[in-house]
Amino acid sequence: MADSPVELPGRLAILPFRNKVLLPGAIVRIRCTNPSSVKLVEQELWQKEEKGLIGVLPVRDSEAAAVGSLLSPGVGSDSGEGSSKAGGSAGESSKQDTKNGNEPIHWHSKGVAARALHLSRGVEKPSGRVTYIVVLEGLCRFSVQELSARGSYHVARVSRLDMTKTELEQAEQDPDLIVLSRQFKATAMELISVLEQKQKTVGRTKVLLDTVPVYRLADIFVASFEISFEEQLSMLDSVDLKVRLSKATELVDRHLQSILVAEKITQKVEGQLSKSQKEFLLRQQMRAIKEELGDNDDDEDDVAALERKMQNAGMPANIWKHAQRELRRLRKMQPQQPGYSSSRGYLELLAELPWQKVSEERELDLRAAKESLDQDHYGLTKVKQRIIEYLAVRKLKPDARGPVLCFVGPPGVGKTSLASSIAKALNRKFIRISLGGVKDEADIRGHRRTYIGSMPGRLIDGLKRVSVSNPVMLLDEIDKTGSDVRGDPASALLEVLDPEQNKTFNDHYLNVPFDLSKVIFVATANRMQPIPPPLLDRMEVIELPGYTPEEKLKIAMKHLIPRVLEQHGLGSTNLQIPEAMVKLIIERYTREAGVRNLERNLASLARAAAVKVAEQVNTLRLGKEIQPITTTLLDSRLADGGEVEMEVIPMEHDISNSYENPSPMIVDEAMLEKVLGPPRFDDKEAADRVANPGVSVGLVWTSFGGEVQFVEATAMVGKGDLHLTGQLGDVIKESAQLALTWVRARAADLNLSPTSDINLLESRDIHIHFPAGAVPKDGPSAGVTLVTSLVSLFSNRKVRADTAMTGEMTLRGLVLPVGGVKDKVLAAHRYGIKRVILPERNVKDLSEVPSSILSGMEILLVKHIEEVLNHAFEDGCPVRSRSKL
């Protein structure tokens, strides 16, 4: 470590380095254009024959400056220089106002003394501004003790930070420093070995490694890296040799690892390129060899076959022109290119789409179509009539536009299977697209081809699968689409279901118009409310309410039982379910709008029968007295060349009769309770629930059909508050408040209080509960039910158990019409209720209720709430003459 130390003067002219650090041993070339820097170089270096030293001090930008001790301008001395003390510790920044009062300079407290190795002067034209180019070499570190201004630049009183020669010789003997020195040299040598393969000037660096002291090498190596300003300052502040070597070793190792990673990536990319080039050359040679041999069975033939397929697809002229342009682009590409498979897949889609191909329709026979629909579905007269009307129009006008039907009804009424029957009656192909839970618009319109893994939408993909342009397409669960940041599928369906727009439906992946006007669209939904009004306006809505018990019985006997027996490998000789038992299942074990639970119960009976039949199967077993033939005797006779005589022995068992069940199982009530358990429902539920005053029976509509809703009211000591429970919505809460207000206002007229001055809620609270608290409830149709429940509570009279009601009421007591009348009447019929109170303006809706249901029920039409109360109680509800409110 023999390196003569530099003699450092007490004062140095300071050259600021903005966001840069000059380390000892580093050489830097700078161009001075700032007037203060030009003045410093001119006076301290250019005009002096014996070039001295200058100080290089790092300067921070104002926005990046650290908070340190501030150097405020001092009082001017006789010489005209202002001075200040730098009281910061190592690494601390100082801040000095400029002489002209501009933005302050944030000086670092440590710097490097430097000497000029080269100096040149220039004059810019036409401005005449003087500039200097200086090559500086860093020599040693110093600390700023005092900073002062000399004219336009600064000078500083400095003190040396680097060790003296004696101190360096003593530090050489430190074991920790020796270990750090070896570690640094090893890392540096590894870096030089890596760089040797790329640069020719590395030999000089090797010489430095052997000749220059380690403590200088650390600064020289780090100065050659591109590191952050903060890391440069940290290196400058590392006066202690151990700290300096540790930081330098870390930076050198990091630089080495970054070079190795970059080299690895480069080799990988070059390897891939060379592999692609090699494959290209081999393919070109293979193609030339095949041409010489007359064998051209390669990708060109595949492209030619694809072109022939596209020609036979029957594309319109404008689309064919687009396809030819894409095909020419494909021919120019190599199979190994990234976009080749995407382009080819797109052209194959164009070739496979049914541009002109349609299903061959047989001669339209309305009677045969009606018989086909009747065979698959019982009832549903309105839907069947609509299909027959469409067929009649098609018979008169073959190019008639297909309808867009939307079947709305509770689950299990046959909406999805009805669409399949329509396709069968029309002799068309059928495709089902489930939209439940779809939130991405791309599921309808497809992805753009710019995305990786893009594909067409479900509509185009479905048409590709059925290979005809006029199928029956079922859009299942159209009311359950969602929307998020990826788009709104319901809005995308507006174009699909609009007959004026779907002639030119544009899928994002296809990017050419496709005609969807020949498709018969059938949508299904449980509710109309979630469907956006513009989308609902494009569809012809046909409501499918729940089945009556009579309809369920006929559906079970005609469709469900044969299907269940077939699914379980049974026949009528194994299991018989009489009509009376099916009727009991409908009444006691299912209470639904559809027939799914009915089919599940029938399947339970079939499984029980299957177990019994399987247990009765006769199996053939080998008798104990029969001795098995030994293979050794047979093998010895064959080896001797002897003949084997075979004798046919008749068997006593007939295998064909082994699965015969002599007596079929006939379902009775005992078997029902054994297999299905005790009855789940009975006709006494309503009577049991309304056995006490304060309970009334209402009718509500849900997405699963009509339901009976009990309303319970009770009074307790309190302050006149109203409590509502049962997971209720805002509308039904307002209906309850309105009902209580009306009853309180009419308390005297209803004989609930002697005079109108008496408060019904004096010292008591009212609690109204809607049972089945886990089920959300909302809607205005419970108004009359709430009033009846409150009047029953206050009058201490029971409501009739055979009477249910529905209707919205106003504050004046008028009963307003409600929706879902057919479903509500059917629900009352399922519960065994004989009397139903309906708003008078709902009389038009009774035409949809089957006459067999109406004949067994009493429909009471009301216009005012007093009429509801009169029908709801056994002996009527005496009401005085209506008082003026």
mmCIF file of C-alpha atoms in Angstrom, residues 196-535:
data_model
loop_
_atom_site.group_PDB
_atom_site.id
_atom_site.type_symbol
_atom_site.label_atom_id
_atom_site.label_comp_id
_atom_site.label_asym_id
_atom_site.label_seq_id
_atom_site.Cartn_x
_atom_site.Cartn_y
_atom_site.Cartn_z
ATOM 1 C CA GLU A 196 -12.822 -10.052 -20.455
ATOM 2 C CA GLN A 197 -15.041 -11.911 -22.939
ATOM 3 C CA LYS A 198 -16.674 -8.696 -24.086
ATOM 4 C CA GLN A 199 -14.119 -5.889 -23.747
ATOM 5 C CA LYS A 200 -10.502 -5.717 -24.872
ATOM 6 C CA THR A 201 -9.462 -3.041 -22.336
ATOM 7 C CA VAL A 202 -9.896 -5.291 -19.340
ATOM 8 C CA GLY A 203 -6.137 -6.052 -19.316
ATOM 9 C CA ARG A 204 -5.431 -2.562 -17.971
ATOM 10 C CA THR A 205 -7.884 -3.168 -15.144
ATOM 11 C CA LYS A 206 -6.013 -6.349 -14.233
ATOM 12 C CA VAL A 207 -2.801 -4.322 -13.956
ATOM 13 C CA LEU A 208 -4.564 -1.841 -11.653
ATOM 14 C CA LEU A 209 -5.736 -4.735 -9.490
ATOM 15 C CA ASP A 210 -2.127 -5.796 -8.945
ATOM 16 C CA THR A 211 -0.509 -2.376 -8.504
ATOM 17 C CA VAL A 212 -2.992 0.042 -6.951
ATOM 18 C CA PRO A 213 -3.723 -0.149 -3.216
ATOM 19 C CA VAL A 214 -7.013 -1.737 -2.256
ATOM 20 C CA TYR A 215 -8.410 1.331 -0.560
ATOM 21 C CA ARG A 216 -7.994 3.253 -3.855
ATOM 22 C CA LEU A 217 -9.260 0.360 -5.931
ATOM 23 C CA ALA A 218 -12.554 0.427 -4.049
ATOM 24 C CA ASP A 219 -13.212 4.020 -5.133
ATOM 25 C CA ILE A 220 -12.018 3.412 -8.719
ATOM 26 C CA PHE A 221 -14.247 0.356 -9.245
ATOM 27 C CA VAL A 222 -17.353 1.957 -7.765
ATOM 28 C CA ALA A 223 -16.815 5.130 -9.790
ATOM 29 C CA SER A 224 -17.086 3.084 -13.011
ATOM 30 C CA PHE A 225 -20.585 1.765 -12.124
ATOM 31 C CA GLU A 226 -23.875 3.508 -12.736
ATOM 32 C CA ILE A 227 -25.295 3.750 -9.244
ATOM 33 C CA SER A 228 -27.698 6.145 -7.560
ATOM 34 C CA PHE A 229 -26.630 9.518 -6.178
ATOM 35 C CA GLU A 230 -27.408 8.340 -2.638
ATOM 36 C CA GLU A 231 -25.124 5.326 -3.039
ATOM 37 C CA GLN A 232 -22.358 7.573 -4.407
ATOM 38 C CA LEU A 233 -22.710 9.858 -1.369
ATOM 39 C CA SER A 234 -22.628 6.830 0.926
ATOM 40 C CA MET A 235 -19.362 5.734 -0.707
ATOM 41 C CA LEU A 236 -17.913 9.250 -0.376
ATOM 42 C CA ASP A 237 -18.872 9.352 3.326
ATOM 43 C CA SER A 238 -17.149 5.991 3.985
ATOM 44 C CA VAL A 239 -13.936 7.306 5.546
ATOM 45 C CA ASP A 240 -13.310 4.101 7.494
ATOM 46 C CA LEU A 241 -11.497 1.579 5.268
ATOM 47 C CA LYS A 242 -13.472 -1.403 6.488
ATOM 48 C CA VAL A 243 -16.816 0.259 5.800
ATOM 49 C CA ARG A 244 -15.562 1.440 2.393
ATOM 50 C CA LEU A 245 -14.387 -2.043 1.354
ATOM 51 C CA SER A 246 -17.640 -3.667 2.538
ATOM 52 C CA LYS A 247 -19.761 -1.267 0.517
ATOM 53 C CA ALA A 248 -17.489 -1.553 -2.506
ATOM 54 C CA THR A 249 -17.597 -5.367 -2.370
ATOM 55 C CA GLU A 250 -21.406 -5.275 -2.209
ATOM 56 C CA LEU A 251 -21.661 -2.912 -5.210
ATOM 57 C CA VAL A 252 -19.149 -4.903 -7.277
ATOM 58 C CA ASP A 253 -21.023 -8.145 -6.549
ATOM 59 C CA ARG A 254 -24.347 -6.557 -7.493
ATOM 60 C CA HIS A 255 -22.897 -5.307 -10.756
ATOM 61 C CA LEU A 256 -21.500 -8.781 -11.441
ATOM 62 C CA GLN A 257 -24.883 -10.464 -10.842
ATOM 63 C CA SER A 258 -26.694 -8.002 -13.120
ATOM 64 C CA ILE A 259 -24.163 -8.734 -15.911
ATOM 65 C CA LEU A 260 -24.626 -12.509 -15.447
ATOM 66 C CA VAL A 261 -28.447 -12.240 -15.557
ATOM 67 C CA ALA A 262 -28.350 -10.022 -18.667
ATOM 68 C CA GLU A 263 -25.929 -12.444 -20.327
ATOM 69 C CA LYS A 264 -28.192 -15.392 -19.511
ATOM 70 C CA ILE A 265 -31.214 -13.634 -21.033
ATOM 71 C CA THR A 266 -29.216 -12.689 -24.128
ATOM 72 C CA GLN A 267 -28.015 -16.269 -24.626
ATOM 73 C CA LYS A 268 -31.564 -17.547 -24.278
ATOM 74 C CA VAL A 269 -32.920 -15.095 -26.859
ATOM 75 C CA GLU A 270 -30.034 -15.819 -29.241
ATOM 76 C CA GLY A 271 -30.639 -19.552 -28.797
ATOM 77 C CA GLN A 272 -34.291 -19.152 -29.704
ATOM 78 C CA LEU A 273 -33.447 -17.042 -32.739
ATOM 79 C CA SER A 274 -30.838 -19.511 -33.916
ATOM 80 C CA LYS A 275 -33.298 -22.357 -33.444
ATOM 81 C CA SER A 276 -35.956 -20.546 -35.499
ATOM 82 C CA GLN A 277 -33.419 -19.753 -38.235
ATOM 83 C CA LYS A 278 -32.270 -23.360 -38.257
ATOM 84 C CA GLU A 279 -35.862 -24.619 -38.576
ATOM 85 C CA PHE A 280 -36.514 -22.150 -41.389
ATOM 86 C CA LEU A 281 -33.436 -23.319 -43.348
ATOM 87 C CA LEU A 282 -34.334 -26.969 -42.844
ATOM 88 C CA ARG A 283 -37.891 -26.368 -44.021
ATOM 89 C CA GLN A 284 -36.640 -24.551 -47.092
ATOM 90 C CA GLN A 285 -34.313 -27.457 -47.876
ATOM 91 C CA MET A 286 -37.111 -29.960 -47.291
ATOM 92 C CA ARG A 287 -39.394 -28.014 -49.602
ATOM 93 C CA ALA A 288 -36.716 -27.971 -52.331
ATOM 94 C CA ILE A 289 -36.146 -31.737 -51.964
ATOM 95 C CA LYS A 290 -39.874 -32.445 -52.184
ATOM 96 C CA GLU A 291 -40.180 -30.292 -55.296
ATOM 97 C CA GLU A 292 -37.389 -32.287 -56.931
ATOM 98 C CA LEU A 293 -39.134 -35.545 -55.986
ATOM 99 C CA GLY A 294 -42.543 -34.268 -57.086
ATOM 100 C CA ASP A 295 -43.933 -34.635 -53.552
ATOM 101 C CA ASN A 296 -45.491 -31.367 -52.392
ATOM 102 C CA ASP A 297 -47.471 -32.654 -49.403
ATOM 103 C CA ASP A 298 -46.681 -29.791 -47.034
ATOM 104 C CA ASP A 299 -48.243 -26.716 -45.497
ATOM 105 C CA GLU A 300 -49.024 -25.275 -48.938
ATOM 106 C CA ASP A 301 -51.406 -28.173 -49.525
ATOM 107 C CA ASP A 302 -53.050 -27.492 -46.161
ATOM 108 C CA VAL A 303 -53.517 -23.852 -47.076
ATOM 109 C CA ALA A 304 -54.909 -24.875 -50.471
ATOM 110 C CA ALA A 305 -57.330 -27.257 -48.759
ATOM 111 C CA LEU A 306 -58.371 -24.454 -46.418
ATOM 112 C CA GLU A 307 -58.949 -22.181 -49.409
ATOM 113 C CA ARG A 308 -61.165 -24.800 -51.082
ATOM 114 C CA LYS A 309 -63.109 -25.184 -47.850
ATOM 115 C CA MET A 310 -63.617 -21.429 -47.699
ATOM 116 C CA GLN A 311 -64.802 -21.339 -51.306
ATOM 117 C CA ASN A 312 -67.434 -23.967 -50.526
ATOM 118 C CA ALA A 313 -68.634 -22.134 -47.402
ATOM 119 C CA GLY A 314 -70.871 -19.796 -49.420
ATOM 120 C CA MET A 315 -69.624 -16.543 -47.928
ATOM 121 C CA PRO A 316 -71.073 -13.230 -49.136
ATOM 122 C CA ALA A 317 -68.908 -11.324 -51.630
ATOM 123 C CA ASN A 318 -67.646 -8.688 -49.187
ATOM 124 C CA ILE A 319 -66.705 -11.297 -46.582
ATOM 125 C CA TRP A 320 -65.023 -13.496 -49.211
ATOM 126 C CA LYS A 321 -62.869 -10.524 -50.212
ATOM 127 C CA HIS A 322 -61.873 -10.043 -46.552
ATOM 128 C CA ALA A 323 -61.094 -13.757 -46.206
ATOM 129 C CA GLN A 324 -58.886 -13.739 -49.339
ATOM 130 C CA ARG A 325 -56.885 -10.835 -47.939
ATOM 131 C CA GLU A 326 -56.353 -12.743 -44.686
ATOM 132 C CA LEU A 327 -55.435 -15.882 -46.655
ATOM 133 C CA ARG A 328 -52.768 -14.014 -48.634
ATOM 134 C CA ARG A 329 -51.332 -12.802 -45.348
ATOM 135 C CA LEU A 330 -51.262 -16.382 -44.045
ATOM 136 C CA ARG A 331 -49.360 -17.616 -47.126
ATOM 137 C CA LYS A 332 -46.590 -15.108 -46.462
ATOM 138 C CA MET A 333 -46.121 -16.352 -42.904
ATOM 139 C CA GLN A 334 -44.040 -19.265 -41.691
ATOM 140 C CA PRO A 335 -45.781 -21.893 -39.495
ATOM 141 C CA GLN A 336 -43.414 -21.185 -36.644
ATOM 142 C CA GLN A 337 -44.284 -17.471 -36.526
ATOM 143 C CA PRO A 338 -46.323 -16.413 -33.478
ATOM 144 C CA GLY A 339 -49.357 -15.122 -35.400
ATOM 145 C CA TYR A 340 -49.643 -18.103 -37.771
ATOM 146 C CA SER A 341 -51.864 -20.301 -35.601
ATOM 147 C CA SER A 342 -54.119 -17.366 -34.677
ATOM 148 C CA SER A 343 -54.611 -16.368 -38.316
ATOM 149 C CA ARG A 344 -55.219 -19.952 -39.403
ATOM 150 C CA GLY A 345 -57.751 -20.517 -36.611
ATOM 151 C CA TYR A 346 -59.608 -17.400 -37.705
ATOM 152 C CA LEU A 347 -59.782 -18.579 -41.328
ATOM 153 C CA GLU A 348 -60.935 -22.038 -40.232
ATOM 154 C CA LEU A 349 -63.766 -20.384 -38.293
ATOM 155 C CA LEU A 350 -64.786 -18.430 -41.391
ATOM 156 C CA ALA A 351 -64.780 -21.664 -43.417
ATOM 157 C CA GLU A 352 -66.834 -23.617 -40.843
ATOM 158 C CA LEU A 353 -69.561 -21.042 -40.198
ATOM 159 C CA PRO A 354 -72.938 -21.794 -41.864
ATOM 160 C CA TRP A 355 -73.209 -18.729 -44.078
ATOM 161 C CA GLN A 356 -75.849 -20.269 -46.358
ATOM 162 C CA LYS A 357 -76.482 -23.741 -44.903
ATOM 163 C CA VAL A 358 -79.896 -24.222 -43.267
ATOM 164 C CA SER A 359 -81.846 -27.143 -41.839
ATOM 165 C CA GLU A 360 -83.969 -28.943 -44.396
ATOM 166 C CA GLU A 361 -87.496 -28.300 -43.251
ATOM 167 C CA ARG A 362 -90.140 -30.815 -44.124
ATOM 168 C CA GLU A 363 -93.464 -29.701 -45.502
ATOM 169 C CA LEU A 364 -95.224 -27.750 -42.797
ATOM 170 C CA ASP A 365 -98.026 -29.812 -41.293
ATOM 171 C CA LEU A 366 -99.756 -27.874 -38.548
ATOM 172 C CA ARG A 367 -101.619 -30.908 -37.249
ATOM 173 C CA ALA A 368 -98.433 -32.991 -36.985
ATOM 174 C CA ALA A 369 -96.626 -30.125 -35.243
ATOM 175 C CA LYS A 370 -99.475 -29.773 -32.741
ATOM 176 C CA GLU A 371 -99.401 -33.514 -32.034
ATOM 177 C CA SER A 372 -95.626 -33.353 -31.501
ATOM 178 C CA LEU A 373 -96.005 -30.521 -28.980
ATOM 179 C CA ASP A 374 -98.851 -32.295 -27.172
ATOM 180 C CA GLN A 375 -96.809 -35.465 -26.969
ATOM 181 C CA ASP A 376 -93.923 -33.747 -25.171
ATOM 182 C CA HIS A 377 -95.860 -31.297 -22.947
ATOM 183 C CA TYR A 378 -99.185 -31.300 -21.213
ATOM 184 C CA GLY A 379 -101.145 -28.052 -21.101
ATOM 185 C CA LEU A 380 -99.245 -24.830 -22.014
ATOM 186 C CA THR A 381 -102.002 -23.943 -24.459
ATOM 187 C CA LYS A 382 -100.871 -20.349 -24.985
ATOM 188 C CA VAL A 383 -97.296 -21.355 -25.904
ATOM 189 C CA LYS A 384 -98.409 -24.108 -28.267
ATOM 190 C CA GLN A 385 -100.866 -21.780 -29.949
ATOM 191 C CA ARG A 386 -98.088 -19.214 -30.516
ATOM 192 C CA ILE A 387 -95.885 -21.849 -32.204
ATOM 193 C CA ILE A 388 -98.745 -23.025 -34.430
ATOM 194 C CA GLU A 389 -99.374 -19.378 -35.415
ATOM 195 C CA TYR A 390 -95.723 -18.992 -36.421
ATOM 196 C CA LEU A 391 -95.861 -22.188 -38.489
ATOM 197 C CA ALA A 392 -99.010 -20.944 -40.212
ATOM 198 C CA VAL A 393 -97.275 -17.682 -41.133
ATOM 199 C CA ARG A 394 -94.230 -19.624 -42.397
ATOM 200 C CA LYS A 395 -96.489 -21.737 -44.561
ATOM 201 C CA LEU A 396 -97.939 -18.616 -46.173
ATOM 202 C CA LYS A 397 -94.675 -16.630 -46.224
ATOM 203 C CA PRO A 398 -91.586 -18.915 -46.211
ATOM 204 C CA ASP A 399 -89.113 -16.076 -45.536
ATOM 205 C CA ALA A 400 -90.976 -14.871 -42.447
ATOM 206 C CA ARG A 401 -88.804 -13.552 -39.659
ATOM 207 C CA GLY A 402 -88.355 -15.824 -36.628
ATOM 208 C CA PRO A 403 -89.979 -14.756 -33.359
ATOM 209 C CA VAL A 404 -88.097 -13.844 -30.186
ATOM 210 C CA LEU A 405 -89.987 -15.574 -27.373
ATOM 211 C CA CYS A 406 -89.324 -15.212 -23.646
ATOM 212 C CA PHE A 407 -90.823 -17.782 -21.295
ATOM 213 C CA VAL A 408 -91.203 -16.376 -17.771
ATOM 214 C CA GLY A 409 -92.194 -18.623 -14.919
ATOM 215 C CA PRO A 410 -91.087 -20.415 -11.760
ATOM 216 C CA PRO A 411 -88.561 -23.259 -11.870
ATOM 217 C CA GLY A 412 -89.705 -26.683 -12.968
ATOM 218 C CA VAL A 413 -92.604 -25.700 -15.236
ATOM 219 C CA GLY A 414 -90.843 -26.845 -18.426
ATOM 220 C CA LYS A 415 -89.411 -23.654 -19.951
ATOM 221 C CA THR A 416 -86.110 -25.172 -21.093
ATOM 222 C CA SER A 417 -87.582 -28.469 -22.315
ATOM 223 C CA LEU A 418 -90.285 -26.547 -24.172
ATOM 224 C CA ALA A 419 -87.634 -24.850 -26.328
ATOM 225 C CA SER A 420 -86.262 -28.274 -27.279
ATOM 226 C CA SER A 421 -89.777 -29.401 -28.220
ATOM 227 C CA ILE A 422 -90.184 -26.335 -30.431
ATOM 228 C CA ALA A 423 -87.035 -27.299 -32.342
ATOM 229 C CA LYS A 424 -88.354 -30.840 -32.702
ATOM 230 C CA ALA A 425 -91.726 -29.643 -33.986
ATOM 231 C CA LEU A 426 -90.013 -27.344 -36.510
ATOM 232 C CA ASN A 427 -87.481 -30.036 -37.509
ATOM 233 C CA ARG A 428 -84.607 -27.684 -36.678
ATOM 234 C CA LYS A 429 -81.387 -28.129 -34.769
ATOM 235 C CA PHE A 430 -81.360 -26.987 -31.161
ATOM 236 C CA ILE A 431 -78.618 -25.232 -29.190
ATOM 237 C CA ARG A 432 -78.725 -24.049 -25.586
ATOM 238 C CA ILE A 433 -76.666 -21.110 -24.285
ATOM 239 C CA SER A 434 -76.709 -20.607 -20.519
ATOM 240 C CA LEU A 435 -76.465 -16.956 -19.494
ATOM 241 C CA GLY A 436 -76.744 -17.461 -15.727
ATOM 242 C CA GLY A 437 -73.928 -15.599 -13.999
ATOM 243 C CA VAL A 438 -72.435 -14.236 -17.241
ATOM 244 C CA LYS A 439 -70.824 -10.835 -16.574
ATOM 245 C CA ASP A 440 -68.468 -10.421 -19.527
ATOM 246 C CA GLU A 441 -69.723 -8.771 -22.695
ATOM 247 C CA ALA A 442 -67.154 -10.838 -24.618
ATOM 248 C CA ASP A 443 -69.261 -13.956 -23.923
ATOM 249 C CA ILE A 444 -71.835 -12.488 -26.315
ATOM 250 C CA ARG A 445 -69.722 -10.449 -28.745
ATOM 251 C CA GLY A 446 -66.438 -12.374 -28.505
ATOM 252 C CA HIS A 447 -62.901 -11.136 -27.795
ATOM 253 C CA ARG A 448 -60.928 -8.976 -30.171
ATOM 254 C CA ARG A 449 -58.225 -10.908 -32.020
ATOM 255 C CA THR A 450 -55.496 -8.676 -30.601
ATOM 256 C CA TYR A 451 -55.769 -10.519 -27.259
ATOM 257 C CA ILE A 452 -53.951 -13.770 -26.527
ATOM 258 C CA GLY A 453 -56.371 -16.677 -26.315
ATOM 259 C CA SER A 454 -59.195 -14.727 -27.971
ATOM 260 C CA MET A 455 -62.222 -16.641 -29.156
ATOM 261 C CA PRO A 456 -65.624 -15.898 -30.707
ATOM 262 C CA GLY A 457 -68.704 -15.266 -28.592
ATOM 263 C CA ARG A 458 -71.091 -17.992 -27.541
ATOM 264 C CA LEU A 459 -73.558 -17.218 -30.322
ATOM 265 C CA ILE A 460 -71.067 -17.611 -33.170
ATOM 266 C CA ASP A 461 -69.473 -20.624 -31.502
ATOM 267 C CA GLY A 462 -72.887 -22.249 -31.145
ATOM 268 C CA LEU A 463 -73.724 -21.691 -34.812
ATOM 269 C CA LYS A 464 -70.379 -23.238 -35.735
ATOM 270 C CA ARG A 465 -71.223 -26.333 -33.672
ATOM 271 C CA VAL A 466 -74.711 -26.893 -35.150
ATOM 272 C CA SER A 467 -73.486 -25.978 -38.686
ATOM 273 C CA VAL A 468 -76.805 -24.392 -39.722
ATOM 274 C CA SER A 469 -77.856 -20.756 -39.762
ATOM 275 C CA ASN A 470 -81.481 -21.320 -38.706
ATOM 276 C CA PRO A 471 -81.435 -23.294 -35.441
ATOM 277 C CA VAL A 472 -83.646 -22.789 -32.402
ATOM 278 C CA MET A 473 -81.314 -21.019 -29.950
ATOM 279 C CA LEU A 474 -82.225 -21.078 -26.259
ATOM 280 C CA LEU A 475 -80.891 -18.190 -24.159
ATOM 281 C CA ASP A 476 -81.357 -19.789 -20.743
ATOM 282 C CA GLU A 477 -81.669 -17.738 -17.523
ATOM 283 C CA ILE A 478 -81.572 -14.381 -19.296
ATOM 284 C CA ASP A 479 -82.655 -12.650 -16.073
ATOM 285 C CA LYS A 480 -79.489 -13.753 -14.247
ATOM 286 C CA THR A 481 -76.874 -11.897 -16.300
ATOM 287 C CA GLY A 482 -74.696 -9.444 -14.388
ATOM 288 C CA SER A 483 -72.505 -6.490 -15.252
ATOM 289 C CA ASP A 484 -69.091 -5.277 -14.088
ATOM 290 C CA VAL A 485 -66.002 -3.549 -15.481
ATOM 291 C CA ARG A 486 -65.895 -6.076 -18.357
ATOM 292 C CA GLY A 487 -69.202 -4.836 -19.776
ATOM 293 C CA ASP A 488 -72.920 -5.563 -19.674
ATOM 294 C CA PRO A 489 -74.030 -8.753 -21.497
ATOM 295 C CA ALA A 490 -77.685 -7.659 -21.348
ATOM 296 C CA SER A 491 -76.848 -4.563 -23.395
ATOM 297 C CA ALA A 492 -74.934 -6.693 -25.918
ATOM 298 C CA LEU A 493 -78.057 -8.833 -26.340
ATOM 299 C CA LEU A 494 -79.983 -5.780 -27.563
ATOM 300 C CA GLU A 495 -78.379 -6.151 -30.986
ATOM 301 C CA VAL A 496 -78.830 -9.936 -30.998
ATOM 302 C CA LEU A 497 -82.555 -9.880 -30.259
ATOM 303 C CA ASP A 498 -83.473 -6.893 -32.426
ATOM 304 C CA PRO A 499 -84.796 -8.182 -35.788
ATOM 305 C CA GLU A 500 -83.731 -4.948 -37.471
ATOM 306 C CA GLN A 501 -80.117 -5.212 -36.284
ATOM 307 C CA ASN A 502 -79.279 -8.907 -36.036
ATOM 308 C CA LYS A 503 -79.089 -9.216 -39.825
ATOM 309 C CA THR A 504 -75.624 -7.704 -39.513
ATOM 310 C CA PHE A 505 -74.507 -8.950 -36.077
ATOM 311 C CA ASN A 506 -70.830 -8.085 -35.608
ATOM 312 C CA ASP A 507 -68.825 -10.410 -33.388
ATOM 313 C CA HIS A 508 -65.579 -8.788 -32.183
ATOM 314 C CA TYR A 509 -63.537 -11.876 -33.018
ATOM 315 C CA LEU A 510 -65.211 -12.472 -36.383
ATOM 316 C CA ASN A 511 -65.027 -8.767 -37.269
ATOM 317 C CA VAL A 512 -67.415 -9.247 -40.211
ATOM 318 C CA PRO A 513 -71.240 -9.086 -40.150
ATOM 319 C CA PHE A 514 -73.176 -12.336 -39.714
ATOM 320 C CA ASP A 515 -76.902 -12.795 -40.356
ATOM 321 C CA LEU A 516 -78.806 -13.991 -37.265
ATOM 322 C CA SER A 517 -82.279 -13.178 -38.626
ATOM 323 C CA LYS A 518 -82.974 -16.841 -39.482
ATOM 324 C CA VAL A 519 -82.426 -17.980 -35.893
ATOM 325 C CA ILE A 520 -85.463 -18.546 -33.672
ATOM 326 C CA PHE A 521 -84.486 -17.156 -30.279
ATOM 327 C CA VAL A 522 -86.172 -18.495 -27.153
ATOM 328 C CA ALA A 523 -85.251 -16.961 -23.806
ATOM 329 C CA THR A 524 -86.181 -18.190 -20.328
ATOM 330 C CA ALA A 525 -86.400 -16.286 -17.052
ATOM 331 C CA ASN A 526 -87.841 -16.725 -13.578
ATOM 332 C CA ARG A 527 -88.670 -13.037 -13.189
ATOM 333 C CA MET A 528 -89.139 -10.074 -15.504
ATOM 334 C CA GLN A 529 -87.954 -7.415 -13.035
ATOM 335 C CA PRO A 530 -84.152 -7.963 -13.456
ATOM 336 C CA ILE A 531 -84.382 -7.840 -17.265
ATOM 337 C CA PRO A 532 -83.597 -4.310 -18.542
ATOM 338 C CA PRO A 533 -86.691 -2.670 -20.108
ATOM 339 C CA PRO A 534 -85.059 -2.120 -23.558
ATOM 340 C CA LEU A 535 -84.182 -5.834 -23.713
#
